[in-house]
Short mmCIF file of C-alpha atoms in Angstrom, two decimals:
data_model
loop_
_atom_site.label_atom_id
_atom_site.label_comp_id
_atom_site.label_asym_id
_atom_site.label_seq_id
_atom_site.Cartn_x
_atom_site.Cartn_y
_atom_site.Cartn_z
CA MET D 1 64.36 114.40 103.62
CA PRO D 2 65.18 111.10 105.33
CA GLN D 3 66.70 108.46 103.13
CA LYS D 4 64.73 105.25 102.77
CA HIS D 5 66.83 102.15 103.45
CA SER D 6 66.08 98.75 102.12
CA SER D 7 66.71 95.59 104.04
CA ILE D 8 70.45 94.90 104.26
CA GLU D 9 72.00 91.42 104.11
CA LEU D 10 74.52 91.26 106.97
CA THR D 11 75.40 87.56 107.04
CA SER D 12 78.67 87.89 105.11
CA THR D 13 79.69 90.90 107.22
CA LEU D 14 78.86 89.21 110.55
CA LYS D 15 80.73 86.10 109.40
CA LYS D 16 83.99 88.10 109.63
CA VAL D 17 83.40 89.76 113.03
CA LYS D 18 86.02 88.59 115.55
CA VAL D 19 83.47 88.08 118.34
CA PRO D 20 81.90 84.59 118.34
CA SER D 21 78.32 85.00 117.12
CA PHE D 22 75.57 82.50 116.37
CA VAL D 23 71.96 81.97 115.41
CA ALA D 24 69.94 79.30 117.19
CA ALA D 25 66.51 78.05 116.14
CA SER D 26 63.63 78.08 118.61
CA ASP D 27 64.51 74.49 119.64
CA GLY D 28 68.07 75.51 120.58
CA THR D 29 69.74 74.03 117.50
CA VAL D 30 72.54 76.19 116.12
CA THR D 31 71.75 77.14 112.52
CA TRP D 32 74.60 79.57 111.84
CA GLY D 33 77.90 80.57 113.41
CA ASN D 34 80.50 83.07 112.30
CA ASP D 35 84.20 82.32 111.77
CA ALA D 36 85.10 83.31 115.36
CA ALA D 37 82.44 80.97 116.79
CA GLU D 38 83.70 78.12 114.63
CA LYS D 39 87.28 78.79 115.72
CA MET D 40 86.29 78.79 119.39
CA PHE D 41 83.74 75.94 119.43
CA GLY D 42 84.14 74.03 116.17
CA ASP D 43 81.28 73.64 113.71
CA LEU D 44 78.08 73.69 115.77
CA ARG D 45 75.61 73.86 112.90
CA ARG D 46 72.70 71.43 113.29
CA ARG D 47 73.81 70.67 116.86
CA PRO D 48 72.12 71.75 120.11
CA PHE D 49 73.77 74.72 121.82
CA ALA D 50 73.95 72.58 124.95
CA THR D 51 76.85 70.60 123.48
CA VAL D 52 79.25 73.41 124.48
CA VAL D 53 77.53 74.65 127.65
CA ALA D 54 78.56 73.26 131.04
CA PRO D 55 75.85 70.78 132.13
CA GLU D 56 74.95 72.75 135.24
CA ASP D 57 74.36 75.89 133.12
CA VAL D 58 72.13 74.28 130.44
CA PRO D 59 68.88 75.00 132.38
CA LEU D 60 69.83 78.69 132.60
CA VAL D 61 70.47 78.91 128.85
CA GLN D 62 67.19 77.09 128.14
CA ARG D 63 65.32 79.58 130.38
CA GLN D 64 66.94 82.52 128.57
CA LEU D 65 65.97 81.08 125.17
CA ARG D 66 62.41 80.55 126.39
CA ARG D 67 62.26 84.16 127.66
CA LYS D 68 63.14 85.49 124.21
CA LEU D 69 60.63 83.19 122.54
CA GLU D 70 58.02 84.61 124.94
CA GLY D 71 58.84 88.21 124.03
CA ALA D 72 61.85 89.41 126.06
CA PRO D 73 63.71 91.96 123.90
CA PHE D 74 67.16 90.65 124.95
CA THR D 75 68.91 88.62 127.63
CA ASP D 76 72.44 88.90 129.02
CA TYR D 77 73.88 86.23 131.30
CA GLU D 78 77.05 84.32 132.14
CA VAL D 79 77.71 80.60 131.79
CA ASP D 80 80.64 78.22 131.56
CA VAL D 81 81.33 76.88 128.07
CA PHE D 82 83.71 74.30 126.65
CA THR D 83 85.90 75.37 123.74
CA ALA D 84 86.93 73.16 120.82
CA ASP D 85 90.19 72.31 122.64
CA GLY D 86 88.22 71.10 125.68
CA ARG D 87 89.00 74.03 127.97
CA ARG D 88 86.32 75.41 130.26
CA ARG D 89 85.80 79.17 130.09
CA ARG D 90 83.40 81.62 131.62
CA ALA D 91 81.50 83.50 128.92
CA GLU D 92 79.02 86.34 128.82
CA ILE D 93 76.16 85.71 126.40
CA SER D 94 74.14 88.57 124.94
CA SER D 95 71.28 87.56 122.68
CA VAL D 96 68.22 88.99 120.97
CA PRO D 97 65.20 87.44 119.26
CA ILE D 98 65.01 87.27 115.48
CA GLU D 99 61.43 88.08 114.73
CA ASN D 100 59.30 86.86 111.88
CA GLY D 101 56.22 89.02 112.02
CA ASP D 102 54.97 88.94 115.61
CA ASP D 103 56.74 85.68 116.52
CA CYS D 104 60.31 84.98 117.52
CA HIS D 105 61.54 82.07 115.44
CA ALA D 106 65.27 82.22 116.22
CA VAL D 107 67.84 83.97 118.40
CA PHE D 108 71.00 85.86 117.47
CA GLY D 109 73.68 85.93 120.14
CA VAL D 110 77.27 86.89 120.78
CA VAL D 111 79.68 85.16 123.15
CA LEU D 112 82.18 87.30 125.06
CA PRO D 113 84.65 84.74 126.37
CA GLY D 114 86.54 85.23 129.60
CA LYS D 115 89.96 83.81 130.32
CA PRO D 116 90.32 80.04 130.54
CA ARG D 117 89.69 78.78 134.05
CA GLU D 118 92.98 78.24 135.82
CA ARG D 119 93.21 75.67 138.56
CA ALA D 120 95.86 75.48 141.24
CA SER D 121 95.97 71.69 140.96
CA PRO D 122 94.53 69.08 138.63
CA ALA D 123 90.75 69.09 138.75
CA PRO D 124 89.21 66.24 140.67
CA LYS D 125 86.97 63.88 138.75
CA LEU D 126 83.48 65.06 139.65
CA THR D 127 80.31 64.16 137.83
CA PRO D 128 78.10 67.05 136.69
CA ARG D 129 75.71 66.28 139.59
CA GLN D 130 78.58 66.28 142.12
CA ASP D 131 79.71 69.61 140.69
CA GLN D 132 76.17 70.96 141.23
CA VAL D 133 76.28 69.75 144.84
CA LEU D 134 79.71 71.36 145.32
CA GLN D 135 78.42 74.69 143.94
CA LEU D 136 75.48 74.59 146.35
CA LEU D 137 77.80 73.74 149.26
CA GLY D 138 79.85 76.76 148.24
CA GLU D 139 76.69 78.88 148.51
CA GLY D 140 76.13 77.58 152.04
CA ALA D 141 73.27 75.17 151.32
CA SER D 142 72.51 72.38 153.80
CA THR D 143 71.94 68.72 152.90
CA ASP D 144 68.17 69.23 153.19
CA GLN D 145 68.26 72.33 150.98
CA ILE D 146 70.41 70.61 148.34
CA ALA D 147 68.08 67.59 148.33
CA ALA D 148 65.07 69.85 147.81
CA MET D 149 66.71 72.00 145.11
CA LEU D 150 68.00 69.04 143.10
CA HIS D 151 65.04 66.74 143.78
CA LEU D 152 67.26 64.09 145.36
CA SER D 153 67.01 62.06 148.53
CA LYS D 154 69.07 63.23 151.49
CA GLU D 155 71.05 59.98 151.35
CA THR D 156 71.95 60.58 147.70
CA VAL D 157 73.14 64.09 148.57
CA ARG D 158 75.23 62.67 151.44
CA ASN D 159 76.79 60.16 149.02
CA HIS D 160 77.66 62.96 146.58
CA ILE D 161 79.21 64.97 149.42
CA ARG D 162 81.28 61.96 150.55
CA HIS D 163 82.64 61.55 147.02
CA ILE D 164 83.41 65.28 146.81
CA LEU D 165 85.30 65.17 150.12
CA ARG D 166 87.29 62.15 148.93
CA ALA D 167 88.02 63.70 145.51
CA LEU D 168 89.25 66.95 147.08
CA GLY D 169 91.12 65.25 149.92
CA ALA D 170 89.01 67.17 152.43
CA HIS D 171 87.81 66.06 155.87
CA SER D 172 84.86 68.43 156.22
CA ARG D 173 82.41 70.36 154.09
CA LEU D 174 84.06 73.63 155.11
CA GLU D 175 87.49 72.34 154.07
CA ALA D 176 86.04 71.08 150.76
CA VAL D 177 84.55 74.50 150.01
CA ALA D 178 87.83 76.24 150.91
CA LEU D 179 89.85 73.87 148.69
CA ALA D 180 87.33 74.21 145.85
CA HIS D 181 87.46 78.00 146.12
CA ARG D 182 91.26 78.02 146.16
CA GLY D 183 91.34 75.62 143.19
CA GLY D 184 88.98 77.70 141.06
CA LEU D 185 86.23 75.07 141.15
CA LEU D 186 83.50 77.38 142.45
CA ARG D 187 81.67 79.70 140.10
CA ASP D 188 80.55 83.14 141.14
CA ALA D 189 77.01 83.01 142.50
#
């Protein structure tokens, strides 16, 4: 005869797990984090998850949250995050909805951090938008395509590219992409 189990309280157990884990409310505010998450990111409670996600990856994380709120059973994806010591790391996020009746009211997720990003030379000072442009250049996008994707004028894109070339010490887009790749500045597409 199968044994009937009552609801089990796992919060204190999950608090001790060595994999960073969190709960975020439907608005993206972190409501709980375990000891490993606090060690990696600091205390995120009552703060938006976006405070530790690389700016260019925030829209992806927001889309994944929205998918779970709309009924997706889980989502797995990779983003760059910033740790409490300011280092940028690639991380795999696996998350599931926490249901309350038929509605998802929060999300439980785990963060599987990769190694810190190593760079061959000091990172150039690029704004988040310039970094987005650099990533798109690395994917082979043209000025027109970048302008359309980022909802910018062509002239603004050209200005961003000029700054990127100057920051990397490059003389062409191709050279900039090669230097960025060699320096670990390009993320996997």
